[in-house]
XYZ file of C-alpha atoms in Angstrom:
660
model
C 40.064 -52.082 28.676
C 37.053 -53.531 30.502
C 38.257 -52.319 33.867
C 38.789 -48.808 32.489
C 35.064 -48.611 31.775
C 34.231 -48.655 35.459
C 30.721 -47.287 34.978
C 29.637 -50.857 34.288
C 30.429 -52.167 37.755
C 27.567 -53.519 39.872
C 25.230 -50.945 41.420
C 21.793 -50.713 43.056
C 19.722 -53.927 42.951
C 21.363 -56.979 44.472
C 18.773 -59.443 43.231
C 19.596 -62.103 40.676
C 18.223 -60.193 37.729
C 19.561 -56.734 38.439
C 20.558 -54.323 35.691
C 24.065 -53.149 36.552
C 24.811 -50.411 34.055
C 24.386 -46.879 35.386
C 24.294 -45.509 31.854
C 21.183 -47.564 31.175
C 19.394 -45.065 33.367
C 21.346 -42.066 32.098
C 20.995 -42.940 28.405
C 18.310 -45.585 27.969
C 17.848 -45.055 24.248
C 21.231 -46.421 23.078
C 20.955 -44.379 19.907
C 24.519 -43.098 19.499
C 27.006 -44.829 17.228
C 29.621 -45.149 19.963
C 27.239 -46.719 22.481
C 27.845 -50.227 21.127
C 31.419 -50.307 22.328
C 30.660 -49.217 25.892
C 27.604 -51.381 26.445
C 29.138 -54.465 24.861
C 32.190 -54.137 27.084
C 29.934 -53.688 30.101
C 28.405 -57.077 29.339
C 31.923 -58.484 28.927
C 32.497 -57.520 32.563
C 29.450 -59.584 33.528
C 31.004 -62.465 31.594
C 34.078 -62.089 33.814
C 31.929 -62.581 36.892
C 30.651 -65.878 35.466
C 34.112 -67.101 34.467
C 35.226 -68.997 37.575
C 31.891 -70.731 38.019
C 31.879 -71.805 34.351
C 35.395 -73.168 34.760
C 35.096 -74.975 38.074
C 31.740 -76.622 37.368
C 33.079 -77.776 33.996
C 36.395 -79.034 35.308
C 35.656 -80.404 38.774
C 32.602 -82.420 37.710
C 34.655 -84.124 35.013
C 37.177 -86.900 35.589
C 40.453 -85.270 34.474
C 41.488 -83.504 37.702
C 41.527 -84.545 41.325
C 41.456 -82.215 44.329
C 44.550 -82.436 46.519
C 44.428 -82.217 50.297
C 44.939 -78.459 49.875
C 41.791 -77.958 47.764
C 39.002 -75.938 49.348
C 35.718 -77.552 50.282
C 33.819 -75.956 47.378
C 36.029 -77.712 44.858
C 35.980 -81.043 46.653
C 32.198 -81.063 46.826
C 31.877 -80.222 43.166
C 34.141 -83.169 42.378
C 32.278 -85.755 44.476
C 28.815 -84.461 43.487
C 27.926 -83.490 47.045
C 27.690 -79.745 46.277
C 24.503 -78.124 47.516
C 23.077 -74.623 47.165
C 25.663 -73.277 49.632
C 28.525 -73.974 47.229
C 30.355 -70.831 46.129
C 30.200 -71.982 42.516
C 26.485 -72.653 42.427
C 24.882 -69.385 41.381
C 22.418 -68.919 38.560
C 22.820 -65.215 39.302
C 26.114 -64.918 37.425
C 24.513 -66.120 34.196
C 21.280 -64.188 34.637
C 23.384 -61.092 35.161
C 24.809 -61.580 31.683
C 21.366 -62.373 30.280
C 19.586 -59.367 31.743
C 22.282 -56.970 30.573
C 22.020 -58.547 27.116
C 18.232 -58.268 27.221
C 18.451 -54.558 28.027
C 20.902 -53.920 25.214
C 18.882 -55.926 22.672
C 15.664 -54.179 23.677
C 17.028 -50.631 23.446
C 19.872 -50.575 20.950
C 19.184 -48.608 17.770
C 20.244 -50.916 14.922
C 19.534 -48.432 12.103
C 22.746 -46.435 12.491
C 25.004 -46.311 9.421
C 28.281 -44.808 8.359
C 27.960 -44.671 4.609
C 26.674 -48.093 3.568
C 27.924 -49.786 6.738
C 25.643 -50.606 9.634
C 27.816 -49.691 12.611
C 25.804 -51.556 15.245
C 24.713 -54.875 13.776
C 27.941 -56.787 14.558
C 27.812 -55.790 18.216
C 24.063 -56.477 18.340
C 24.561 -60.015 17.025
C 27.484 -60.565 19.393
C 25.321 -59.631 22.376
C 22.609 -62.029 21.186
C 25.287 -64.744 21.018
C 26.424 -63.946 24.570
C 22.859 -64.293 25.789
C 22.487 -67.671 24.068
C 25.765 -68.841 25.604
C 24.610 -67.828 29.105
C 21.297 -69.655 28.704
C 23.158 -72.687 27.396
C 25.381 -72.671 30.486
C 22.345 -72.496 32.754
C 20.904 -75.582 31.061
C 24.243 -77.428 31.154
C 24.598 -76.667 34.837
C 21.063 -77.137 36.082
C 18.823 -79.236 33.831
C 20.211 -80.593 30.571
C 17.331 -81.363 28.215
C 15.029 -82.911 30.780
C 12.796 -81.640 33.553
C 10.968 -78.331 33.619
C 14.049 -76.303 32.812
C 15.251 -72.909 34.030
C 13.441 -69.533 34.111
C 13.501 -67.927 30.671
C 12.896 -64.310 29.650
C 14.016 -62.024 26.867
C 12.686 -58.697 28.131
C 14.913 -56.698 30.481
C 14.020 -56.911 34.166
C 14.264 -53.483 35.764
C 12.063 -53.843 38.839
C 12.421 -56.158 41.822
C 8.674 -56.707 41.696
C 9.107 -58.414 38.321
C 11.391 -60.951 39.966
C 9.134 -61.457 42.951
C 6.212 -62.322 40.668
C 8.246 -65.294 39.419
C 5.971 -66.012 36.484
C 8.724 -66.740 33.966
C 8.246 -69.824 31.771
C 10.663 -72.707 32.389
C 12.677 -74.012 29.452
C 15.280 -76.730 28.919
C 17.801 -76.862 26.090
C 15.191 -77.679 23.460
C 13.021 -74.779 24.538
C 15.977 -72.400 24.632
C 16.979 -73.396 21.093
C 13.418 -72.967 19.832
C 13.278 -69.468 21.286
C 16.719 -68.074 20.469
C 17.914 -69.861 17.310
C 15.602 -68.032 14.830
C 17.040 -64.610 15.618
C 20.598 -65.949 15.496
C 19.855 -67.623 12.163
C 19.004 -64.211 10.712
C 22.402 -62.912 11.783
C 24.032 -66.036 10.388
C 22.409 -65.380 7.011
C 23.795 -61.817 7.142
C 27.311 -63.212 7.716
C 27.948 -60.869 10.628
C 31.444 -60.811 12.102
C 32.484 -60.434 15.720
C 33.350 -56.849 16.647
C 36.988 -55.832 16.566
C 36.681 -52.193 17.735
C 39.391 -51.447 15.197
C 42.164 -52.951 17.292
C 43.855 -56.357 17.489
C 45.760 -55.658 20.674
C 44.873 -53.707 23.784
C 47.132 -53.298 26.810
C 45.214 -53.852 30.073
C 48.150 -53.346 32.413
C 50.861 -55.240 34.280
C 50.649 -57.906 36.932
C 52.085 -57.200 40.350
C 55.066 -59.329 39.377
C 55.765 -57.352 36.212
C 54.176 -59.124 33.233
C 52.303 -56.983 30.709
C 48.932 -58.363 29.606
C 47.423 -57.647 26.202
C 44.052 -58.805 24.967
C 42.455 -59.022 21.535
C 38.991 -57.377 21.604
C 37.518 -59.693 18.966
C 38.276 -62.724 21.179
C 35.875 -61.431 23.816
C 32.992 -62.534 21.614
C 31.511 -65.816 20.392
C 30.741 -66.022 16.633
C 27.067 -66.466 15.848
C 27.579 -69.654 13.831
C 29.618 -71.188 16.642
C 26.908 -70.632 19.275
C 24.271 -71.912 16.836
C 26.367 -75.040 16.315
C 26.630 -75.448 20.081
C 22.903 -75.072 20.592
C 22.011 -77.525 17.842
C 24.560 -80.086 19.052
C 23.207 -79.920 22.597
C 19.701 -80.375 21.206
C 20.720 -83.424 19.115
C 20.177 -81.589 15.820
C 23.352 -83.129 14.476
C 23.330 -82.109 10.840
C 22.242 -78.571 11.679
C 25.124 -78.378 14.142
C 27.632 -79.736 11.630
C 26.511 -77.246 9.000
C 26.871 -74.286 11.379
C 30.353 -75.338 12.460
C 31.279 -75.858 8.801
C 29.859 -72.450 7.902
C 31.997 -70.759 10.533
C 35.138 -72.652 9.570
C 34.769 -72.107 5.821
C 33.575 -68.496 5.824
C 36.474 -67.547 8.091
C 38.984 -69.913 6.415
C 39.890 -71.544 9.714
C 42.352 -74.332 8.974
C 43.044 -77.239 11.283
C 46.592 -75.986 11.606
C 49.857 -77.545 12.690
C 50.095 -77.576 16.484
C 52.733 -80.171 17.119
C 53.883 -81.433 20.475
C 56.639 -83.763 21.537
C 58.663 -84.639 24.623
C 62.257 -83.544 25.005
C 64.666 -86.263 23.925
C 66.502 -85.612 27.195
C 63.431 -86.161 29.329
C 63.596 -88.730 32.079
C 60.255 -90.134 31.024
C 61.616 -91.257 27.650
C 63.270 -94.520 28.573
C 63.248 -96.128 25.132
C 63.538 -94.673 21.654
C 63.049 -97.054 18.711
C 66.195 -97.688 16.696
C 64.443 -96.702 13.473
C 63.292 -93.373 14.912
C 65.100 -90.471 13.242
C 65.782 -87.044 14.708
C 64.060 -85.596 11.647
C 60.830 -86.977 13.071
C 60.947 -84.727 16.123
C 58.183 -82.151 16.201
C 58.350 -78.576 17.323
C 56.936 -78.249 20.812
C 54.409 -75.470 20.166
C 51.229 -76.851 21.743
C 51.958 -74.949 25.003
C 52.116 -71.709 22.973
C 48.329 -71.807 22.699
C 48.167 -70.738 26.340
C 50.887 -68.087 26.280
C 50.504 -64.559 27.553
C 49.853 -62.853 24.220
C 46.796 -61.025 22.966
C 45.760 -63.578 20.348
C 47.251 -66.986 21.141
C 47.505 -69.603 18.415
C 44.234 -71.530 17.990
C 42.217 -69.480 20.506
C 38.796 -68.386 19.242
C 37.103 -66.922 22.312
C 38.159 -66.257 25.891
C 37.233 -64.359 29.034
C 40.363 -62.395 29.992
C 40.636 -61.646 33.680
C 42.181 -58.546 35.254
C 45.895 -58.304 36.056
C 45.249 -57.269 39.666
C 42.405 -56.808 42.082
C 42.811 -53.041 41.741
C 42.248 -53.289 37.982
C 39.075 -55.372 37.885
C 37.632 -58.854 38.248
C 40.210 -61.525 39.119
C 40.182 -65.316 38.942
C 41.085 -68.142 41.327
C 41.842 -70.632 38.558
C 45.638 -70.141 38.185
C 46.076 -70.497 41.963
C 44.181 -73.794 41.971
C 46.702 -75.218 39.507
C 49.707 -73.924 41.442
C 50.384 -70.456 40.005
C 49.868 -67.209 41.897
C 48.951 -64.823 39.106
C 48.327 -62.061 41.631
C 51.536 -62.463 43.587
C 53.670 -59.432 44.404
C 56.810 -61.518 44.078
C 58.583 -60.029 41.054
C 59.539 -62.729 38.572
C 59.970 -63.216 34.836
C 57.257 -65.866 34.945
C 54.056 -66.484 36.856
C 55.193 -67.370 40.430
C 54.356 -70.838 41.712
C 52.727 -71.613 45.055
C 53.793 -74.339 47.391
C 50.613 -76.422 47.368
C 48.519 -76.800 44.193
C 44.860 -77.564 44.895
C 44.259 -79.607 41.756
C 46.301 -82.337 40.082
C 45.885 -84.538 37.003
C 43.665 -87.464 37.939
C 44.481 -91.140 37.674
C 41.918 -91.346 34.848
C 43.783 -88.647 32.915
C 47.134 -90.281 33.482
C 45.797 -93.689 32.443
C 44.295 -92.305 29.258
C 47.337 -90.324 28.166
C 50.016 -92.774 29.309
C 48.600 -95.518 27.101
C 48.577 -93.448 23.907
C 50.632 -94.360 20.865
C 52.744 -91.982 18.766
C 53.447 -92.616 15.093
C 56.666 -91.922 13.213
C 58.328 -92.622 9.885
C 60.721 -95.549 9.943
C 64.206 -94.338 9.108
C 67.088 -96.414 7.769
C 70.720 -95.467 8.495
C 74.098 -96.535 7.186
C 77.030 -97.382 9.485
C 77.910 -93.699 9.692
C 74.471 -92.774 10.897
C 73.399 -91.193 7.630
C 69.887 -91.749 6.262
C 70.167 -94.144 3.308
C 66.561 -94.280 2.156
C 63.420 -92.204 2.461
C 60.947 -93.925 4.780
C 57.832 -95.383 3.242
C 56.145 -96.891 6.286
C 55.090 -95.780 9.746
C 55.969 -97.267 13.126
C 54.286 -97.124 16.511
C 55.883 -95.830 19.684
C 54.133 -96.480 23.022
C 55.364 -93.284 24.639
C 52.111 -91.616 25.714
C 50.357 -88.521 24.420
C 52.775 -85.624 23.985
C 50.208 -83.067 25.154
C 50.475 -84.729 28.551
C 54.269 -84.584 28.614
C 55.564 -83.973 32.142
C 58.799 -82.154 32.785
C 60.818 -81.270 35.859
C 62.686 -78.620 33.888
C 60.883 -75.280 33.887
C 62.745 -74.166 30.768
C 60.862 -76.772 28.720
C 57.638 -74.818 29.282
C 55.405 -77.897 29.331
C 51.744 -77.950 30.246
C 52.551 -80.229 33.192
C 55.497 -79.377 35.426
C 56.624 -81.731 38.180
C 58.168 -80.121 41.254
C 61.814 -81.175 41.211
C 61.929 -81.321 45.018
C 58.546 -82.990 45.572
C 57.458 -85.161 42.639
C 53.977 -85.609 44.126
C 53.219 -82.024 43.113
C 52.232 -81.233 39.539
C 51.762 -77.689 38.243
C 49.343 -77.198 35.329
C 50.208 -74.133 33.273
C 47.239 -73.691 30.910
C 45.754 -70.936 33.054
C 48.893 -68.921 33.783
C 47.762 -66.075 31.493
C 44.582 -65.699 33.601
C 42.335 -66.293 30.598
C 39.288 -68.558 30.734
C 39.176 -70.210 27.317
C 35.689 -70.759 25.926
C 36.516 -72.017 22.443
C 39.545 -72.824 20.356
C 39.583 -73.611 16.669
C 40.426 -77.174 17.642
C 37.295 -77.219 19.819
C 35.163 -76.341 16.814
C 36.741 -79.026 14.625
C 36.161 -81.623 17.340
C 32.567 -80.451 17.785
C 32.141 -80.701 14.006
C 33.492 -84.251 14.193
C 31.067 -85.121 17.012
C 28.134 -83.718 15.036
C 28.934 -85.412 11.698
C 29.578 -88.699 13.478
C 26.129 -88.678 15.028
C 24.705 -87.489 11.704
C 25.935 -90.727 10.121
C 29.413 -89.862 8.833
C 31.881 -91.497 11.251
C 34.574 -91.555 8.545
C 34.523 -87.748 8.398
C 34.801 -87.610 12.192
C 37.911 -89.753 11.943
C 39.281 -87.591 9.124
C 39.254 -84.602 11.503
C 41.596 -86.577 13.769
C 43.903 -88.152 11.215
C 44.148 -85.980 8.108
C 42.120 -82.859 8.743
C 39.469 -81.711 6.276
C 41.233 -80.586 3.095
C 41.204 -81.054 -0.677
C 43.161 -84.251 -0.032
C 39.965 -85.997 1.133
C 39.157 -86.727 -2.514
C 42.221 -89.005 -2.633
C 40.978 -90.940 0.390
C 37.618 -91.897 -1.089
C 37.147 -95.647 -1.302
C 37.117 -96.005 -5.083
C 39.000 -98.692 -7.044
C 42.180 -97.406 -8.672
C 43.761 -98.880 -11.790
C 46.929 -100.690 -10.759
C 50.265 -100.034 -12.473
C 53.446 -101.988 -12.769
C 56.742 -100.592 -11.496
C 57.366 -99.424 -15.049
C 54.116 -97.485 -15.073
C 52.194 -99.846 -17.341
C 48.670 -101.057 -16.685
C 48.564 -104.242 -14.638
C 46.394 -107.076 -15.992
C 45.126 -110.235 -14.298
C 45.362 -113.780 -15.672
C 42.221 -113.218 -17.734
C 43.649 -110.126 -19.382
C 41.436 -107.767 -17.394
C 42.846 -104.545 -15.919
C 43.414 -104.822 -12.175
C 41.584 -102.340 -9.952
C 42.054 -102.105 -6.224
C 40.933 -99.797 -3.406
C 44.128 -98.454 -1.806
C 44.590 -99.611 1.772
C 44.833 -96.068 3.087
C 41.425 -95.007 1.725
C 38.578 -94.862 4.256
C 36.222 -92.037 3.189
C 32.863 -93.032 1.663
C 31.455 -91.525 -1.521
C 28.485 -90.245 0.511
C 30.820 -88.342 2.834
C 32.704 -86.810 -0.073
C 29.398 -85.709 -1.614
C 28.391 -84.102 1.688
C 31.648 -82.143 1.850
C 30.994 -80.891 -1.667
C 27.462 -79.807 -0.799
C 25.820 -79.086 2.563
C 29.021 -79.521 4.618
C 30.624 -76.796 2.509
C 34.359 -77.515 2.850
C 34.979 -78.825 -0.643
C 32.361 -77.035 -2.714
C 33.514 -74.831 -5.583
C 33.608 -71.732 -3.361
C 35.702 -73.203 -0.544
C 37.862 -76.077 -1.830
C 40.830 -73.826 -2.645
C 40.803 -72.495 0.927
C 41.729 -75.875 2.386
C 44.884 -77.148 0.638
C 46.356 -80.339 2.075
C 49.739 -78.669 2.536
C 48.256 -76.451 5.265
C 45.821 -78.812 6.988
C 46.665 -81.180 9.856
C 44.788 -83.784 11.867
C 44.084 -82.898 15.496
C 45.260 -86.274 16.818
C 48.712 -85.313 15.529
C 48.946 -82.620 18.232
C 49.946 -85.333 20.668
C 50.655 -88.417 18.582
C 52.614 -87.530 15.484
C 55.929 -86.326 14.192
C 56.873 -83.974 11.387
C 57.886 -85.368 8.055
C 61.530 -85.468 7.099
C 62.517 -83.074 4.335
C 63.093 -85.857 1.812
C 59.524 -87.133 1.944
C 57.604 -83.979 2.688
C 56.398 -83.558 -0.869
C 55.745 -87.199 -1.694
C 51.955 -87.356 -1.606
C 51.996 -91.128 -2.057
C 53.710 -91.358 1.315
C 52.663 -88.347 3.301
C 48.985 -88.043 2.524
C 47.898 -84.685 3.890
C 51.508 -83.695 4.476
C 51.108 -83.284 8.199
C 52.504 -85.768 10.684
C 52.930 -89.479 10.346
C 49.436 -89.744 11.853
C 48.043 -88.336 8.630
C 50.251 -90.326 6.294
C 48.965 -92.783 3.710
C 51.651 -95.078 5.023
C 50.136 -95.127 8.489
C 47.825 -98.126 8.355
C 47.962 -98.492 12.155
C 45.841 -95.411 12.725
C 42.826 -96.158 10.543
C 39.147 -95.914 11.501
C 38.369 -99.613 11.372
C 41.472 -100.399 13.420
C 40.869 -97.732 16.093
C 37.113 -98.321 16.247
C 37.765 -102.045 16.617
C 40.094 -101.348 19.560
C 37.480 -99.095 21.136
C 34.730 -101.703 20.702
C 36.955 -104.226 22.464
C 37.575 -101.737 25.289
C 33.849 -101.047 25.672
C 33.136 -104.750 25.772
C 35.621 -105.094 28.616
C 34.752 -101.960 30.572
C 31.037 -101.544 29.887
C 30.091 -105.175 29.189
C 28.482 -104.406 25.831
C 28.927 -106.394 22.654
C 29.022 -103.952 19.759
C 30.011 -105.076 16.298
C 31.837 -102.921 13.763
C 29.350 -104.119 11.147
C 26.563 -102.440 13.128
C 26.644 -98.766 12.139
C 25.004 -97.632 15.394
C 27.684 -99.413 17.409
C 30.387 -98.056 15.097
C 29.120 -94.486 15.571
C 28.890 -94.937 19.331
C 32.491 -96.205 19.495
C 33.660 -93.321 17.295
C 31.971 -90.971 19.742
C 34.061 -92.487 22.548
C 37.200 -91.971 20.481
C 36.265 -88.306 20.098
C 35.549 -88.111 23.817
C 39.094 -89.337 24.481
C 40.437 -86.721 22.072
C 38.484 -84.008 23.896
C 40.222 -85.100 27.085
C 43.713 -85.021 25.585
C 43.259 -81.779 23.663
C 41.091 -79.726 26.042
C 42.001 -81.015 29.509
C 42.227 -78.362 32.257
C 40.310 -75.789 30.192
C 37.040 -76.011 32.141
C 34.792 -77.865 29.688
C 35.016 -81.583 30.519
C 31.743 -81.992 32.444
C 29.807 -80.205 29.733
C 31.207 -82.593 27.133
C 30.565 -85.707 29.227
C 26.973 -84.927 30.125
C 26.108 -83.969 26.510
C 27.586 -87.199 25.137
C 25.871 -89.234 27.876
C 22.518 -87.669 27.004
C 23.033 -88.469 23.341
C 23.879 -92.079 24.183
C 20.691 -92.349 26.222
C 18.673 -90.808 23.399
C 20.150 -93.222 20.851
C 18.800 -96.188 22.808
C 21.928 -98.198 22.066
C 22.680 -101.013 24.570
C 19.505 -100.066 26.447
C 18.005 -96.641 27.061
C 20.117 -95.957 30.143
C 23.452 -96.802 28.553
C 24.523 -93.148 28.567
C 23.858 -92.958 32.299
C 25.875 -96.107 32.932
C 28.651 -94.725 30.738
C 28.625 -91.374 32.598
C 28.701 -93.100 35.985
C 31.633 -95.250 34.876
C 33.574 -92.205 33.697
C 33.082 -90.489 37.049
C 33.614 -93.426 39.383
C 37.119 -92.192 40.239
C 35.543 -89.056 41.741
C 33.825 -91.234 44.367
C 30.469 -89.480 43.870
C 28.132 -89.470 46.858
C 25.083 -89.592 44.585
C 24.142 -92.241 42.053
C 25.076 -90.900 38.661
C 22.868 -93.520 37.057
C 20.114 -90.953 37.649
C 20.622 -87.980 35.247
C 18.991 -85.539 37.664
C 22.013 -86.060 39.941
C 24.393 -84.794 37.282
C 23.282 -81.203 37.830
C 23.568 -78.653 40.600
C 20.568 -77.467 42.620
C 19.174 -74.334 41.016
C 20.033 -71.308 43.127
């Protein structure tokens, strides 16, 4: 669809701030109802030109991939922090191209056009403002963070080279960008604008050279206003504002933390031990890889940049090739053809993190004939690694990670085989919400996102004493004749957190509580660490909790915030030489942030966002002052030591690329 609108390809000025759209000269007023579609899609083409840079900077400067000997120099230098202004993926131009096209649209678009009572332009207008904010945010994430003088900022369209040569634009960092752009976006948020759909959920953009049809969903080209506001506020350490914007998006659009299970094949060579009390009924459906399938609107995907199916049809991407898949091959096949030498492979840090993960399952009792004789009421631990990182040498399993059967040193990573650059998934927004509420002082809610999900079941997890009953259902009394009250062991949510969910965090207020029933809500950690309930216990709330996986079960007392935070504090003491105590809320929150950082790695690896997450979290750790004002820098440097950086990452200015 984007390629078909060829009038938006680059023309005339070659400077960084050029206006590319011919029709901007032909029809500068933008006063026709149909103009929104064409101009918005023209900007989407500019987003395509930024896609590879966004991805490679975000992925290579994180610690989850390693360049192989076949990787090109640009990728290697991004990974070891030696990239200079000559690097192919260091170009402020690609983001300013988006920004200037957005500026032109926002300056000239007539927003007073109606069909009946419906404003036919406001949704597209807000979506373009969100694109502009995203591009500015990427410039800050790439070049300056929230320190230094910042990057050139302007909101008026640049149409003359002389305007660029004057170079009198103010410089702004993240805080300045938020101050400038958030007020306008807040107005759109108050109006509850939706992303444009153009009246179509599916649009065919052609076939690859090897015969696969590609469809896209037009609404997924855009970033919802509340999502980009949440992103801006989180980057700027406005934690409660960020949490509220994420919550507003999730509740207004009824976005559930849905069931996305994952599990290894029971025939896999990497499963060398299965616990005797593990039942086949525990096995999950392997549908996590379906998120990245070649369909118009993949499960869980919120926003993407879809790339063309061939070089003749539009802007292409190098990302699939880097991971071992030749999306633009002419070799006819039923699946994306593989190349002999992948340029990128899962790093040792990624393997170490995922290999040491624990899965949780319901204990199952059998009789001598192998029949289940009792419904399980407790949860066991299985040290089998995170299922999202399951490796297979059988292509039919369709895993994320495929080991070459003839050369096991080669690993193919399939997340990019649809040639889409994923910007946000629903899971991303829930994890961002968790990060924001954690820093805002609600670490228990952050953990709830991982274990149970946010649903009406949270009220049953509040730490309030419950009257105890005998097995016959009578009230239990102590030796003094007083009724016995006890806080159930599975409860971990504070009254303050529950009150927040019922008020400014929106999920469980009177308007929204019915939208989030526990039967339909699942914890994100269960994507790689939990199994489905057996039929016999699926409806027993006293056992299953939020009715998701055994991760979310009341019976799972292994995976509880105090337990997991305690383990993380011990790890930080060993790795970072800091002595945090669980009784210290600041240390507790900091450790919970690390737990979320690990979850980001397991859930969002190989999607091009790791560096952006690491540098944001490191900045927040520095700002918190915990363990000394440079703790975040030490933490960041420790995370990246496996990349063998040529610069000292103890200095935040070395985290970023030279502005070009």
